[in-house]
Tab-separated table of C-alpha atoms in Angstrom:
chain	number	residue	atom	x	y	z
I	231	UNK	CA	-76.094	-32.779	67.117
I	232	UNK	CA	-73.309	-33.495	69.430
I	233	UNK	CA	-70.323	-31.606	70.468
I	234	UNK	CA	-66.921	-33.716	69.913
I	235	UNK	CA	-64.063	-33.912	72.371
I	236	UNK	CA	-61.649	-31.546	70.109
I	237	UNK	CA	-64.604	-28.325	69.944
I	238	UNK	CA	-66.600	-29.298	66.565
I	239	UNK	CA	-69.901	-29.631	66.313
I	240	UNK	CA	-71.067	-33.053	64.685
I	241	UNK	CA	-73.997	-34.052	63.240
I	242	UNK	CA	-76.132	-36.820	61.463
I	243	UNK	CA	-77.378	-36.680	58.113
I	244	UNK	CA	-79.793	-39.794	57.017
I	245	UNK	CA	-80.308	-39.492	53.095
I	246	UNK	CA	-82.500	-40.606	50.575
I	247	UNK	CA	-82.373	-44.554	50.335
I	248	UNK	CA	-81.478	-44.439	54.528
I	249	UNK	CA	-77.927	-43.998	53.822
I	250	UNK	CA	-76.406	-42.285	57.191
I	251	UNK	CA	-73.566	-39.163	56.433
I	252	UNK	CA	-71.790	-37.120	59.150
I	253	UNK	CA	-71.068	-33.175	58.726
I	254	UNK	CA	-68.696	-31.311	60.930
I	255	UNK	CA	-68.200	-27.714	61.991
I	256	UNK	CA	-66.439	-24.861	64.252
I	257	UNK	CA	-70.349	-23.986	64.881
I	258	UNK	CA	-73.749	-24.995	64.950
I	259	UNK	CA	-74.710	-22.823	62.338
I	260	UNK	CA	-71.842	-24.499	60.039
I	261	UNK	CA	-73.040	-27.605	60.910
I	262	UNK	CA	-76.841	-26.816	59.909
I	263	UNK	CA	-75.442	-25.313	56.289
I	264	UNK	CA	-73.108	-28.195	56.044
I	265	UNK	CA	-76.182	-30.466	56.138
I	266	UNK	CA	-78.156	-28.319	54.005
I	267	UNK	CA	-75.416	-28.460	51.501
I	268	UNK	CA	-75.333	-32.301	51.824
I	269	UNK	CA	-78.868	-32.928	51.246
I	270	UNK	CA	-78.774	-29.927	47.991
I	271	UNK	CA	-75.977	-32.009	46.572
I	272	UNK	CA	-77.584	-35.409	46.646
I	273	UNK	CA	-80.786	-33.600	44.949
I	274	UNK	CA	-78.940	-32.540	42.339
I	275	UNK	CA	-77.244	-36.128	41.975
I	276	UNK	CA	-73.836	-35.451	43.088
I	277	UNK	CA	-72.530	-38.062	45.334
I	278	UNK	CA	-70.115	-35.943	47.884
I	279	UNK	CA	-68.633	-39.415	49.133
I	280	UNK	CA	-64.813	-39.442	49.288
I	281	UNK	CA	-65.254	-43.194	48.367
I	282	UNK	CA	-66.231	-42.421	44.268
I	283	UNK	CA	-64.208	-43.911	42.020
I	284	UNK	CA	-63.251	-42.278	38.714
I	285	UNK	CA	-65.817	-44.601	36.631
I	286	UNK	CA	-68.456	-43.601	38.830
I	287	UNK	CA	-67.855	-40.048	38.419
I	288	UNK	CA	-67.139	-40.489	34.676
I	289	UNK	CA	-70.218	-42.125	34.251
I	290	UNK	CA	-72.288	-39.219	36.065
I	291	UNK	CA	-70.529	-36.716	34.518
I	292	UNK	CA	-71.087	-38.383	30.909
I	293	UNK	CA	-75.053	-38.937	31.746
I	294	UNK	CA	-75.589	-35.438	33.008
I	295	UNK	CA	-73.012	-33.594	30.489
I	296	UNK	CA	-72.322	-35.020	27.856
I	297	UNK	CA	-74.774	-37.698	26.390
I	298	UNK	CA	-76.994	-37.171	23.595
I	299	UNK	CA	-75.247	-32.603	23.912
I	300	UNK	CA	-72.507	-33.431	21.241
I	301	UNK	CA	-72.411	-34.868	17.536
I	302	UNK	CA	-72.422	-38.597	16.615
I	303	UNK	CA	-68.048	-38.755	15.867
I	304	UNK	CA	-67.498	-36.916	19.597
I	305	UNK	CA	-70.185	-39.096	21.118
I	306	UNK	CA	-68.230	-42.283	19.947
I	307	UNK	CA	-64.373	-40.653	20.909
I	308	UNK	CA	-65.805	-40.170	24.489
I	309	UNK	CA	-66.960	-43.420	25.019
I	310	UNK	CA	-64.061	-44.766	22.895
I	311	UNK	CA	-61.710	-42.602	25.384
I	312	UNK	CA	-63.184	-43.664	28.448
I	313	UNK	CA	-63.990	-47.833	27.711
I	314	UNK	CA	-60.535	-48.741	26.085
I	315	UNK	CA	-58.301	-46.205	27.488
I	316	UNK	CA	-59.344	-43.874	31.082
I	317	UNK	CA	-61.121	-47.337	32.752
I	318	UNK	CA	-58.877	-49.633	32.540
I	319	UNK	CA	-55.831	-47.625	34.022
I	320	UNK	CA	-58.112	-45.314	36.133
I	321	UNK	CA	-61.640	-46.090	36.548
I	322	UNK	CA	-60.942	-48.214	40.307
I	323	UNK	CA	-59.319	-45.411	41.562
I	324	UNK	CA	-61.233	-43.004	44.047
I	325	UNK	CA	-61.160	-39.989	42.688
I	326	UNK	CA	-59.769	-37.539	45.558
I	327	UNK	CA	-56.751	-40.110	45.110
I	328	UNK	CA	-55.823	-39.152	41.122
I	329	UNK	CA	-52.763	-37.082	40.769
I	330	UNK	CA	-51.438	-35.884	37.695
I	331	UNK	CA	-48.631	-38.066	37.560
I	332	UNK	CA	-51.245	-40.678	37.362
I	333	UNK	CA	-53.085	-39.255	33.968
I	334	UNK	CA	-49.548	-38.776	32.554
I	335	UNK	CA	-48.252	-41.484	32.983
I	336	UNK	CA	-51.850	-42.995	31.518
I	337	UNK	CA	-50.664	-40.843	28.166
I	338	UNK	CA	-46.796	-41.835	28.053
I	339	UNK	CA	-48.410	-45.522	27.798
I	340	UNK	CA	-50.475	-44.405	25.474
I	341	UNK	CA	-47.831	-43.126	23.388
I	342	UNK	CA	-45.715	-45.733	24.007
I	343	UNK	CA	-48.253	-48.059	22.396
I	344	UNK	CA	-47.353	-46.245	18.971
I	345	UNK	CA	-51.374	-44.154	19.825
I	346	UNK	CA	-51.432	-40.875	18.066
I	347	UNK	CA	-51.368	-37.632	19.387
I	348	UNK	CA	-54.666	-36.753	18.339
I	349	UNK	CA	-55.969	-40.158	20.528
I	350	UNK	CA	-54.046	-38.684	23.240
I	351	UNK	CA	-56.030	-35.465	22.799
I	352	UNK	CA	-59.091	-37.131	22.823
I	353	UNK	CA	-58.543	-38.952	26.477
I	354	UNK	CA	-57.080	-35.715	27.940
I	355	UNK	CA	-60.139	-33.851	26.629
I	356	UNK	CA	-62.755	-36.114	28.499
I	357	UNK	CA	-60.287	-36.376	31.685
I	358	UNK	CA	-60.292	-32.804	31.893
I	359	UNK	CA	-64.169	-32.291	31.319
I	360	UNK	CA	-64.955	-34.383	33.941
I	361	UNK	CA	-62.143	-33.223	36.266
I	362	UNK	CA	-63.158	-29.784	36.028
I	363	UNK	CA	-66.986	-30.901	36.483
I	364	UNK	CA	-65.448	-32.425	40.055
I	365	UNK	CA	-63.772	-29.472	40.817
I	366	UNK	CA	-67.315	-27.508	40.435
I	367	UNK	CA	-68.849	-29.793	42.245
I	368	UNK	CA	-66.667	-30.040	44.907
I	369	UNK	CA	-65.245	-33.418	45.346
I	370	UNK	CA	-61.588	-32.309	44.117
I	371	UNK	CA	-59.543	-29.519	44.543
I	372	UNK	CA	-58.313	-29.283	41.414
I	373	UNK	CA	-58.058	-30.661	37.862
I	374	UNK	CA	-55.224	-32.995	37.460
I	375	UNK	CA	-54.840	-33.547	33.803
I	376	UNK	CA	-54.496	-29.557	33.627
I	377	UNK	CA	-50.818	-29.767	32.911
I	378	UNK	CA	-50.080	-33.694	31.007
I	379	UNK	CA	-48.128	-33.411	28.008
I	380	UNK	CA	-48.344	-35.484	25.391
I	381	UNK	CA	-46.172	-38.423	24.523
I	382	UNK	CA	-44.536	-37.556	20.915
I	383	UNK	CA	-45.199	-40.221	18.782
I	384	UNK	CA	-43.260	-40.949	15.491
I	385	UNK	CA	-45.798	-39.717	12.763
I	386	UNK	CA	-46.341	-43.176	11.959
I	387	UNK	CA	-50.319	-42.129	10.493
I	388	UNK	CA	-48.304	-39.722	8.225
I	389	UNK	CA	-45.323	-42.416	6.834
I	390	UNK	CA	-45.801	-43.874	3.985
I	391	UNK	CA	-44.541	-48.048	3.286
I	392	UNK	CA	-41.486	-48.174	0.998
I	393	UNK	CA	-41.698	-50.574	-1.911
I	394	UNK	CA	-40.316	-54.022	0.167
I	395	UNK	CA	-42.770	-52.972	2.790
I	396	UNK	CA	-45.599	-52.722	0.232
I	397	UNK	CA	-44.510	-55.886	-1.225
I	398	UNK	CA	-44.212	-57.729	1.767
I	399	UNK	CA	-47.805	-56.430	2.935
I	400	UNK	CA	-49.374	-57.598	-0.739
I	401	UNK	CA	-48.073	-61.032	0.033
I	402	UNK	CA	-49.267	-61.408	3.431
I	403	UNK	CA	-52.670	-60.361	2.585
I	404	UNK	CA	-52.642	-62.632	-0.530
I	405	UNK	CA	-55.755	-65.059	-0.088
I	406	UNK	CA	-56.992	-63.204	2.881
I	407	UNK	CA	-60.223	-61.502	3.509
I	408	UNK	CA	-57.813	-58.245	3.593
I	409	UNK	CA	-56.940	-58.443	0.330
I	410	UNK	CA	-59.681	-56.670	-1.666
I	411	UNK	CA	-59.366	-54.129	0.998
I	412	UNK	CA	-55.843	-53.190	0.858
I	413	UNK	CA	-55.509	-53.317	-2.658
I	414	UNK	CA	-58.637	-50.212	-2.637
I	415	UNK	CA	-56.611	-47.926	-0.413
I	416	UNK	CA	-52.952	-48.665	-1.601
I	417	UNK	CA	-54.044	-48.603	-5.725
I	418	UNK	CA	-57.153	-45.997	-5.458
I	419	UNK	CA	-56.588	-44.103	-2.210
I	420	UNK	CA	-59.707	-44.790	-0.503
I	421	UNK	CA	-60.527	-43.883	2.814
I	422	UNK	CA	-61.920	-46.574	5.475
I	423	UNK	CA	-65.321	-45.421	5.563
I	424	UNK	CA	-65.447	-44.749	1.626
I	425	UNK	CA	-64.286	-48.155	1.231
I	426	UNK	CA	-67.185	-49.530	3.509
I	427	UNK	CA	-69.931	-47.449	1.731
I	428	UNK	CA	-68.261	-48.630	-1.482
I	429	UNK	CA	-71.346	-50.528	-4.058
I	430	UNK	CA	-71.001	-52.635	-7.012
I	431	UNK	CA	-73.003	-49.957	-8.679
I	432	UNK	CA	-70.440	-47.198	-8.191
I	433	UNK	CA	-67.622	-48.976	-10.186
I	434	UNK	CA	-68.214	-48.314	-13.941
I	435	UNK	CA	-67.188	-51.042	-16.419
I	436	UNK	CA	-66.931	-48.917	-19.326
I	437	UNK	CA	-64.496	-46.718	-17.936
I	438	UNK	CA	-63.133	-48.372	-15.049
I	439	UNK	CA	-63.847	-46.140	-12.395
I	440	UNK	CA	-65.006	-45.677	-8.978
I	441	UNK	CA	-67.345	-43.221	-8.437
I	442	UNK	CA	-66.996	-42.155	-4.389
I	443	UNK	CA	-70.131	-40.952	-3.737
I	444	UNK	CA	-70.091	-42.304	0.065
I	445	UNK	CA	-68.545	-42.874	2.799
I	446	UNK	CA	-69.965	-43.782	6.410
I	447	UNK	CA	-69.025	-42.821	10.149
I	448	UNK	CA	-69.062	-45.462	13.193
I	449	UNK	CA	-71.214	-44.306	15.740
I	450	UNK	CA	-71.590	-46.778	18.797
I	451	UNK	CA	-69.914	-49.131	16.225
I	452	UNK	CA	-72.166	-49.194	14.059
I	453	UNK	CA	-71.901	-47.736	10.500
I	454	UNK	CA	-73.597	-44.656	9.495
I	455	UNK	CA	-73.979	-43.468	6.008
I	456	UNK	CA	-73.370	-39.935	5.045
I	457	UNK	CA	-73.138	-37.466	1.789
I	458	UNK	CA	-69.025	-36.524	1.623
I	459	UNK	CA	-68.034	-33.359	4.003
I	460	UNK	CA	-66.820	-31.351	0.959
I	461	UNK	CA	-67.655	-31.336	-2.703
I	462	UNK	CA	-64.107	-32.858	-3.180
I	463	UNK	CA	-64.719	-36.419	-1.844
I	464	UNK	CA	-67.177	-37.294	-4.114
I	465	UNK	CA	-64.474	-37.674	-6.780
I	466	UNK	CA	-64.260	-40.544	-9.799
I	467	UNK	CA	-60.741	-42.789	-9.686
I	468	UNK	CA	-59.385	-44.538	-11.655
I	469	UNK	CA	-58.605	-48.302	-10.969
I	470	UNK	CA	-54.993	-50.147	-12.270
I	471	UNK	CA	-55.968	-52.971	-14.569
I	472	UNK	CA	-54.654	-55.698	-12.214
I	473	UNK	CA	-57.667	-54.461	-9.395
I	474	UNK	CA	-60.307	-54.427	-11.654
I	475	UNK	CA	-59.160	-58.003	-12.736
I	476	UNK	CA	-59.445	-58.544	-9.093
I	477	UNK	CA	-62.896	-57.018	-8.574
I	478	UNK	CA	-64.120	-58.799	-11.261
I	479	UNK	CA	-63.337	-62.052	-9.876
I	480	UNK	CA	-65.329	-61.282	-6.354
I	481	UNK	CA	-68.506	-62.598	-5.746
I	482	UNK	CA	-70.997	-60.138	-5.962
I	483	UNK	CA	-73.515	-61.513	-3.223
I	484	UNK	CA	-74.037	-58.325	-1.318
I	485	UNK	CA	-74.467	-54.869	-2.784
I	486	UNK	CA	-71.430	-53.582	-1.035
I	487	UNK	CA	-67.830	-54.647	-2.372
I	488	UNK	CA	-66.364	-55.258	1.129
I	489	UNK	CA	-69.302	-56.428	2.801
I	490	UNK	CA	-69.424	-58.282	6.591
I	491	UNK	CA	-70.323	-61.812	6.768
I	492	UNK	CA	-73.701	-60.671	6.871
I	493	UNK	CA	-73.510	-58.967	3.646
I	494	UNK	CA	-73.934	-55.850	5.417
I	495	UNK	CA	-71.898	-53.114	5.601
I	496	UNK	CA	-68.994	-53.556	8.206
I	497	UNK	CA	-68.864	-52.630	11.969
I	498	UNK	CA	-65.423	-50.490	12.658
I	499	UNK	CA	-64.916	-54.045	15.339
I	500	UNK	CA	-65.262	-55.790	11.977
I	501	UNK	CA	-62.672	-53.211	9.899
I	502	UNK	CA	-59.871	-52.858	12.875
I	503	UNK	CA	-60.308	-57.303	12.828
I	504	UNK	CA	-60.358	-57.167	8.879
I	505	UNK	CA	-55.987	-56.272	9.473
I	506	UNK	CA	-55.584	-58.092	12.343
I	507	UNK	CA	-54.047	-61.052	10.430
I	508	UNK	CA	-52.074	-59.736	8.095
I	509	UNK	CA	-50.780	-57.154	11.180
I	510	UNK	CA	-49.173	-59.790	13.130
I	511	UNK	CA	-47.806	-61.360	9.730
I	512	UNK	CA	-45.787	-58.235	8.904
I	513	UNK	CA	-42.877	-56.729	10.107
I	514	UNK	CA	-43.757	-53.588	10.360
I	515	UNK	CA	-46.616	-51.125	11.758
I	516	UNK	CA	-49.612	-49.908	9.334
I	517	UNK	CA	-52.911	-48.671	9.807
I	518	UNK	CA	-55.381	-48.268	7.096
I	519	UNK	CA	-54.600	-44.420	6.843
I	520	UNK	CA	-50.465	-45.396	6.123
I	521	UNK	CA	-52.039	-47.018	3.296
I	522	UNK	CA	-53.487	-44.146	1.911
I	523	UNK	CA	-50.976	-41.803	2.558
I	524	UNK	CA	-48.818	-44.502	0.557
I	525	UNK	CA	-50.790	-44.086	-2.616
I	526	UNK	CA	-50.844	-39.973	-2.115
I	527	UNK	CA	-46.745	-40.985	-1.823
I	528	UNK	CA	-46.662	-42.997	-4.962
I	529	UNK	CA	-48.264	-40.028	-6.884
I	530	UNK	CA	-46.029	-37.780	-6.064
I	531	UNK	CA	-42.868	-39.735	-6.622
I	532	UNK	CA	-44.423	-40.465	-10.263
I	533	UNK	CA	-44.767	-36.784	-11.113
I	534	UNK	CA	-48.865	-36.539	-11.026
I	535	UNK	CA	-49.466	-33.124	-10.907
I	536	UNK	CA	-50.379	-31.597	-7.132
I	537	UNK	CA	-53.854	-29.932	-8.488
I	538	UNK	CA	-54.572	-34.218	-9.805
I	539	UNK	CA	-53.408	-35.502	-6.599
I	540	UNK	CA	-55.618	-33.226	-4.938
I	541	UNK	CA	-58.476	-34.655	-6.513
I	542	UNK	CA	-57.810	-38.148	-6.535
I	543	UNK	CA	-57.124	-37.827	-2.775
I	544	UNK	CA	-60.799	-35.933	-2.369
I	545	UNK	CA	-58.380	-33.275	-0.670
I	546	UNK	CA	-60.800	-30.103	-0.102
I	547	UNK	CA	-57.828	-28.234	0.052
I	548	UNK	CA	-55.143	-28.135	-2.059
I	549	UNK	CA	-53.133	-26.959	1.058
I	550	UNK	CA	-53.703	-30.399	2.072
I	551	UNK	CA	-51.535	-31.743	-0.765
I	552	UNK	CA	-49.125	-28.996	-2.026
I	553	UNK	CA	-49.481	-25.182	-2.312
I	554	UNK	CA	-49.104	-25.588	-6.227
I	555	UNK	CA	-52.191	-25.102	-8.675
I	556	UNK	CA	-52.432	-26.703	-12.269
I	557	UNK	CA	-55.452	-27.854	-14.292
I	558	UNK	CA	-56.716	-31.556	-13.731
I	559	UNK	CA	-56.197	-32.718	-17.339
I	560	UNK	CA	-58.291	-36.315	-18.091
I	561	UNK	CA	-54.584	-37.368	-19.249
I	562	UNK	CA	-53.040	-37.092	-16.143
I	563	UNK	CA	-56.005	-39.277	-14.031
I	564	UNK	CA	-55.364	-41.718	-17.007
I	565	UNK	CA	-51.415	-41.946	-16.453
I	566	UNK	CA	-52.396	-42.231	-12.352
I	567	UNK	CA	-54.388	-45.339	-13.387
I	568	UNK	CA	-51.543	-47.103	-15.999
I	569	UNK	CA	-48.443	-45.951	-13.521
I	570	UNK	CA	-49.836	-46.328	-10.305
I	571	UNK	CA	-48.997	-50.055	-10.303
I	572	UNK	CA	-45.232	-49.403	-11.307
I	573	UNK	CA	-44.534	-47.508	-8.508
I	574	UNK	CA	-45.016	-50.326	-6.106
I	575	UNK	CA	-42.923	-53.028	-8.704
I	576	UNK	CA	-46.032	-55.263	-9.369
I	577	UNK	CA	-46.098	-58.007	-11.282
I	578	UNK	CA	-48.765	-59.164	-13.461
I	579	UNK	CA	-48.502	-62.123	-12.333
């Protein structure tokens, strides 16, 4: 210990692994608790070096927090959040150096990007975890992605395609391995993971129906099968003739009706890469979720009672579709399945 030209106190601190640190103080004694501190921090694993970056810290925070404490879904939307969104525009900066003008402007390009609000939420919730983790810790001051806003984004997720926009989609995807696909969740509804659990064995010949009895999660990437959330997705819909003529002329050489290459069931990489094509044919924006809301769209403009909607949608809630109750009558799924093709001016063709 050594006392410095301007009154402190300084002293050396050699660490684990022989790496050499330097504590200061008014006093000796704040010197010896200063190292004391030091060498308590780097037992527990926190790094007190002014040098971390953001991905380091991340990282730590994720191994020690985080990992394997939360469900399969928020396991993948942290490491979704941080890989394709907080690294790229943050991770190389040190973290004493992030201010919150950084992290919003990390969300306006987010939003300018056409990304949902709820993907914004999703980056500012890990941001803040492990800000506030620093802030415990000690190697920030404060949290700053406290007070980002979020970047309003048209409710693209929630707009449905008008009738030239369906018809221009149903042309691009013509001949493409998108086709199948599109056709499912424009003409039945179905969500992306129902369509990916989707078997031969759940479409019924003698009544032309498909039986959603699945549907599977990505965690990691990979797909997960699981039973439906509510009694209401597992739900039998019927298909337009023109899809089963369709599904009839697939070759059935996997058990699954949109299978990968492998005849497995597809990876959400493999999904997202499934539209690619036909995306940058377009011209317009859709996700596989526009395409649903479409066909919820389509229902109501032809009249299909809220209460049938409901259940063709696998809505738990009716809330979800209308506030309006009526009985699901067996006449009304029928009309879904003759009119559902009208709505969108197809051609038999």
């Amino acid at each position: 210990m050594k006392k410095r030209p301007d009154g402190r106190y300084q002293a050396k601190v050699t660490l684990p692994g022989g790496k050499v640190k330097f504590v200061y103080g008014r006093t000796i004694r704040e010197v010896n608790e200063a190292k004391e501190t030091l060498k308590m921090q780097y037992a527990l694993g926190v790094i007190p070096d002014n040098k971390i970056t953001v991905q380091e810290w991340a990282e730590k925070w994720w191994r020690t927090v985080k990992e394997g404490k939360t469900g399969n879904s928020s396991q993948e939307g942290y490491l979704l959040a941080m890989n394709k969104y907080i690294f790229p525009a943050l991770g190389n900066m040190k973290l004493k150096d992030v201010r919150p003008i950084h992290v919003q402007n990390l969300i306006n390009q987010m939003g300018e990007q056409g990304k949902s609000k709820s993907l914004q939420r999703q980056v500012l919730v890990a941001l803040n975890g492990m800000f506030k983790y620093a802030v415990r810790n000690g190697l920030i001051s404060g949290n700053p992605a406290q007070y980002t806003e979020y970047y309003e984004v048209p409710a693209n997720e929630r707009q449905a395609l008008t009738p030239a926009q369906v018809a221009e989609l149903l042309q691009a995807c013509k001949g493409t391995r998108a086709e199948l696909a599109t056709h499912l969740a424009l003409y039945c509804g179905l969500r992306r993971g129902e369509m990916v659990a989707l078997k031969w064995s759940d479409l019924d010949e003698n009544t032309r129906t498909i039986h959603v009895k699945k549907a599977v999660e990505f965690v990691n990437n990979q797909p997960k099968e699981k039973s439906p959330k509510s009694k209401a997705e597992e739900r039998i819909i019927p298909i337009p003739p023109h899809l089963w003529d369709m599904l009839q002329s697939q070759p059935k050489k996997s058990m699954f009706v949109i299978p990968s290459d492998q005849g497995t069931q597809m990876t959400k990489t493999a999904v997202r890469r499934l539209l690619e094509p036909v995306q940058k044919k377009v011209s317009f924006y859709f996700t596989w979720h526009m395409l649903r809301h479409t066909y919820a769209t389509a229902l109501d403009k032809l009249g299909i009672p809220p209460k049938t909607c409901q259940y063709l949608l696998g809505h738990a809630d009716i809330s979800t579709t209308k506030n309006i109750y009526t009985h699901i009558q067996d006449e009304h799924i029928a009309q879904a399945a003759r009119q559902i093709q009208n709505i969108y001016h197809l051609s038999k063709s």
